[in-house]
C-alpha cells in the first residue's frame, strides 16, 4: 500500500507560478513511476505529466509542455510539479498517482496507476 499526500496548491494570478509536491510512504519509491493528473469542474480527469522511477523519462500533455516541469527526489520520496506561466484554464484539482511496475516507466493513462492522492486545488485568476 502506498499513501500519497499532495501540497503546494493555492490561488495565483495568470502568468504566475506554483510548485506542487507529492510525498509517498514506503521504502521503494524509486520503483514507482509517478504521474500528475488534474480535474477541472465539470470535466474529466486528464493527464498532465509523468516521470519514470529514475527520473529519466518525462512525458507531458501538450497543453502544459514548455510551462510545467515534473521532477522527483527519490531520497525524499517526493515528486514535484513546477508550474510556470499559469493560465486560468489550468485551474483544477491536481492529483499525484503512483504506478507499480517492474520497469517503473511512466504512462499517460490513469488506468495504469494504482495509488492516488487526495488532490490539491490550483486556482488561476485572470
PDB file of C-alpha atoms in Angstrom:
ATOM      1  CA  UNK A   1       0.000   0.000   0.000  1.00  0.00           C
ATOM      2  CA  UNK A   2       1.275   3.439  -0.940  1.00  0.00           C
ATOM      3  CA  UNK A   3      -0.049   6.641   0.551  1.00  0.00           C
ATOM      4  CA  UNK A   4       0.368   9.875  -1.355  1.00  0.00           C
ATOM      5  CA  UNK A   5      -0.007  13.370   0.049  1.00  0.00           C
ATOM      6  CA  UNK A   6      -0.009  16.453  -2.159  1.00  0.00           C
ATOM      7  CA  UNK A   7       0.746  20.008  -1.142  1.00  0.00           C
ATOM      8  CA  UNK A   8       1.522  23.369  -2.693  1.00  0.00           C
ATOM      9  CA  UNK A   9      -1.763  24.300  -4.316  1.00  0.00           C
ATOM     10  CA  UNK A  10      -3.325  27.714  -3.977  1.00  0.00           C
ATOM     11  CA  UNK A  11      -4.572  30.817  -5.711  1.00  0.00           C
ATOM     12  CA  UNK A  12      -2.309  32.568  -8.186  1.00  0.00           C
ATOM     13  CA  UNK A  13      -2.730  35.199 -10.876  1.00  0.00           C
ATOM     14  CA  UNK A  14      -2.384  34.332 -14.531  1.00  0.00           C
ATOM     15  CA  UNK A  15       1.270  34.279 -15.513  1.00  0.00           C
ATOM     16  CA  UNK A  16       2.351  33.233 -12.043  1.00  0.00           C
ATOM     17  CA  UNK A  17       3.976  30.061 -10.772  1.00  0.00           C
ATOM     18  CA  UNK A  18       3.314  27.326  -8.256  1.00  0.00           C
ATOM     19  CA  UNK A  19       5.188  24.210  -7.244  1.00  0.00           C
ATOM     20  CA  UNK A  20       3.242  21.155  -6.209  1.00  0.00           C
ATOM     21  CA  UNK A  21       4.753  18.388  -4.114  1.00  0.00           C
ATOM     22  CA  UNK A  22       3.633  14.818  -3.566  1.00  0.00           C
ATOM     23  CA  UNK A  23       5.229  12.716  -0.861  1.00  0.00           C
ATOM     24  CA  UNK A  24       4.843   8.953  -0.787  1.00  0.00           C
ATOM     25  CA  UNK A  25       5.035   6.480   2.056  1.00  0.00           C
ATOM     26  CA  UNK A  26       7.141   3.361   1.847  1.00  0.00           C
ATOM     27  CA  UNK A  27      10.735   2.469   1.056  1.00  0.00           C
ATOM     28  CA  UNK A  28      10.544   1.538  -2.621  1.00  0.00           C
ATOM     29  CA  UNK A  29       9.687   4.918  -4.107  1.00  0.00           C
ATOM     30  CA  UNK A  30      12.228   4.629  -6.918  1.00  0.00           C
ATOM     31  CA  UNK A  31      10.340   1.595  -8.251  1.00  0.00           C
ATOM     32  CA  UNK A  32       7.220   3.670  -8.931  1.00  0.00           C
ATOM     33  CA  UNK A  33       6.536   5.750 -11.965  1.00  0.00           C
ATOM     34  CA  UNK A  34       4.712   8.869 -10.780  1.00  0.00           C
ATOM     35  CA  UNK A  35       2.122  10.931 -12.562  1.00  0.00           C
ATOM     36  CA  UNK A  36       0.216  14.163 -12.137  1.00  0.00           C
ATOM     37  CA  UNK A  37      -3.375  14.410 -13.296  1.00  0.00           C
ATOM     38  CA  UNK A  38      -5.914  17.191 -12.983  1.00  0.00           C
ATOM     39  CA  UNK A  39      -9.666  17.567 -12.995  1.00  0.00           C
ATOM     40  CA  UNK A  40     -11.452  20.817 -13.638  1.00  0.00           C
ATOM     41  CA  UNK A  41     -15.095  21.350 -12.613  1.00  0.00           C
ATOM     42  CA  UNK A  42     -17.448  19.580 -14.994  1.00  0.00           C
ATOM     43  CA  UNK A  43     -14.601  17.905 -16.881  1.00  0.00           C
ATOM     44  CA  UNK A  44     -12.991  14.509 -16.885  1.00  0.00           C
ATOM     45  CA  UNK A  45      -9.670  13.927 -15.209  1.00  0.00           C
ATOM     46  CA  UNK A  46      -6.774  14.425 -17.603  1.00  0.00           C
ATOM     47  CA  UNK A  47      -3.101  13.567 -17.731  1.00  0.00           C
ATOM     48  CA  UNK A  48      -0.626  16.356 -17.025  1.00  0.00           C
ATOM     49  CA  UNK A  49       2.849  14.841 -16.677  1.00  0.00           C
ATOM     50  CA  UNK A  50       4.648  11.703 -15.543  1.00  0.00           C
ATOM     51  CA  UNK A  51       8.138  10.647 -14.574  1.00  0.00           C
ATOM     52  CA  UNK A  52       9.884   7.298 -14.598  1.00  0.00           C
ATOM     53  CA  UNK A  53      11.348   5.752 -11.473  1.00  0.00           C
ATOM     54  CA  UNK A  54      14.831   7.001 -12.347  1.00  0.00           C
ATOM     55  CA  UNK A  55      13.591  10.416 -13.431  1.00  0.00           C
ATOM     56  CA  UNK A  56      14.968   9.985 -16.936  1.00  0.00           C
ATOM     57  CA  UNK A  57      11.675   9.862 -18.839  1.00  0.00           C
ATOM     58  CA  UNK A  58       9.113  12.644 -18.505  1.00  0.00           C
ATOM     59  CA  UNK A  59       6.132  12.744 -20.871  1.00  0.00           C
ATOM     60  CA  UNK A  60       3.862  15.794 -20.793  1.00  0.00           C
ATOM     61  CA  UNK A  61       0.433  16.727 -22.034  1.00  0.00           C
ATOM     62  CA  UNK A  62       0.622  19.093 -24.994  1.00  0.00           C
ATOM     63  CA  UNK A  63      -1.324  21.716 -23.049  1.00  0.00           C
ATOM     64  CA  UNK A  64       1.429  22.089 -20.443  1.00  0.00           C
ATOM     65  CA  UNK A  65       4.560  21.319 -22.446  1.00  0.00           C
ATOM     66  CA  UNK A  66       7.118  24.081 -22.062  1.00  0.00           C
ATOM     67  CA  UNK A  67       5.370  25.534 -18.994  1.00  0.00           C
ATOM     68  CA  UNK A  68       5.330  22.674 -16.467  1.00  0.00           C
ATOM     69  CA  UNK A  69       8.254  20.557 -15.275  1.00  0.00           C
ATOM     70  CA  UNK A  70       7.967  17.294 -13.389  1.00  0.00           C
ATOM     71  CA  UNK A  71      10.849  16.029 -11.280  1.00  0.00           C
ATOM     72  CA  UNK A  72      11.474  13.688  -8.390  1.00  0.00           C
ATOM     73  CA  UNK A  73      13.776  13.278  -5.425  1.00  0.00           C
ATOM     74  CA  UNK A  74      13.907   9.593  -4.559  1.00  0.00           C
ATOM     75  CA  UNK A  75      15.827  10.275  -1.354  1.00  0.00           C
ATOM     76  CA  UNK A  76      12.839  12.293  -0.132  1.00  0.00           C
ATOM     77  CA  UNK A  77      10.126  10.068  -1.635  1.00  0.00           C
ATOM     78  CA  UNK A  78       8.779  13.157  -3.339  1.00  0.00           C
ATOM     79  CA  UNK A  79       7.689  14.147  -6.824  1.00  0.00           C
ATOM     80  CA  UNK A  80       7.287  17.780  -7.851  1.00  0.00           C
ATOM     81  CA  UNK A  81       5.362  19.673 -10.474  1.00  0.00           C
ATOM     82  CA  UNK A  82       6.746  23.123 -11.207  1.00  0.00           C
ATOM     83  CA  UNK A  83       4.073  25.142 -12.965  1.00  0.00           C
ATOM     84  CA  UNK A  84       5.049  28.377 -14.702  1.00  0.00           C
ATOM     85  CA  UNK A  85       3.138  30.804 -16.908  1.00  0.00           C
ATOM     86  CA  UNK A  86      -0.112  29.610 -15.399  1.00  0.00           C
ATOM     87  CA  UNK A  87      -3.354  30.221 -17.243  1.00  0.00           C
ATOM     88  CA  UNK A  88      -6.963  30.316 -15.999  1.00  0.00           C
ATOM     89  CA  UNK A  89      -7.572  27.066 -17.870  1.00  0.00           C
ATOM     90  CA  UNK A  90      -5.026  25.377 -15.592  1.00  0.00           C
ATOM     91  CA  UNK A  91      -7.500  25.747 -12.722  1.00  0.00           C
ATOM     92  CA  UNK A  92      -8.256  22.260 -11.387  1.00  0.00           C
ATOM     93  CA  UNK A  93      -7.705  19.792  -8.585  1.00  0.00           C
ATOM     94  CA  UNK A  94      -4.281  18.273  -9.153  1.00  0.00           C
ATOM     95  CA  UNK A  95      -3.648  14.697  -8.013  1.00  0.00           C
ATOM     96  CA  UNK A  96      -0.497  12.651  -7.995  1.00  0.00           C
ATOM     97  CA  UNK A  97      -0.542   8.942  -8.685  1.00  0.00           C
ATOM     98  CA  UNK A  98       1.854   6.020  -8.407  1.00  0.00           C
ATOM     99  CA  UNK A  99       2.292   3.264 -10.956  1.00  0.00           C
ATOM    100  CA  UNK A 100       3.730  -0.007  -9.729  1.00  0.00           C
ATOM    101  CA  UNK A 101       5.610  -1.940 -12.409  1.00  0.00           C
ATOM    102  CA  UNK A 102       8.895  -3.745 -12.917  1.00  0.00           C
ATOM    103  CA  UNK A 103      10.097  -1.121 -15.361  1.00  0.00           C
ATOM    104  CA  UNK A 104       8.797   1.932 -13.438  1.00  0.00           C
ATOM    105  CA  UNK A 105       8.127   3.504 -16.816  1.00  0.00           C
ATOM    106  CA  UNK A 106       5.722   6.439 -16.993  1.00  0.00           C
ATOM    107  CA  UNK A 107       2.281   6.193 -18.580  1.00  0.00           C
ATOM    108  CA  UNK A 108      -0.309   8.750 -19.598  1.00  0.00           C
ATOM    109  CA  UNK A 109      -3.463   6.722 -18.903  1.00  0.00           C
ATOM    110  CA  UNK A 110      -4.928   6.982 -15.429  1.00  0.00           C
ATOM    111  CA  UNK A 111      -5.913   3.324 -15.531  1.00  0.00           C
ATOM    112  CA  UNK A 112      -2.218   2.460 -15.316  1.00  0.00           C
ATOM    113  CA  UNK A 113      -1.920   3.997 -11.851  1.00  0.00           C
ATOM    114  CA  UNK A 114      -2.851   2.061  -8.730  1.00  0.00           C
ATOM    115  CA  UNK A 115      -2.444   4.640  -5.989  1.00  0.00           C
ATOM    116  CA  UNK A 116      -3.802   8.167  -5.797  1.00  0.00           C
ATOM    117  CA  UNK A 117      -3.527  11.144  -3.514  1.00  0.00           C
ATOM    118  CA  UNK A 118      -6.456  13.277  -2.379  1.00  0.00           C
ATOM    119  CA  UNK A 119      -5.522  16.190  -4.563  1.00  0.00           C
ATOM    120  CA  UNK A 120      -4.690  19.847  -4.113  1.00  0.00           C
ATOM    121  CA  UNK A 121      -6.637  22.769  -5.565  1.00  0.00           C
ATOM    122  CA  UNK A 122      -4.961  25.119  -8.005  1.00  0.00           C
ATOM    123  CA  UNK A 123      -6.879  28.248  -8.957  1.00  0.00           C
ATOM    124  CA  UNK A 124      -5.560  30.687 -11.539  1.00  0.00           C
ATOM    125  CA  UNK A 125      -7.293  34.057 -11.709  1.00  0.00           C
ATOM    126  CA  UNK A 126      -7.381  36.151 -14.850  1.00  0.00           C
TER     127      UNK A 126
END
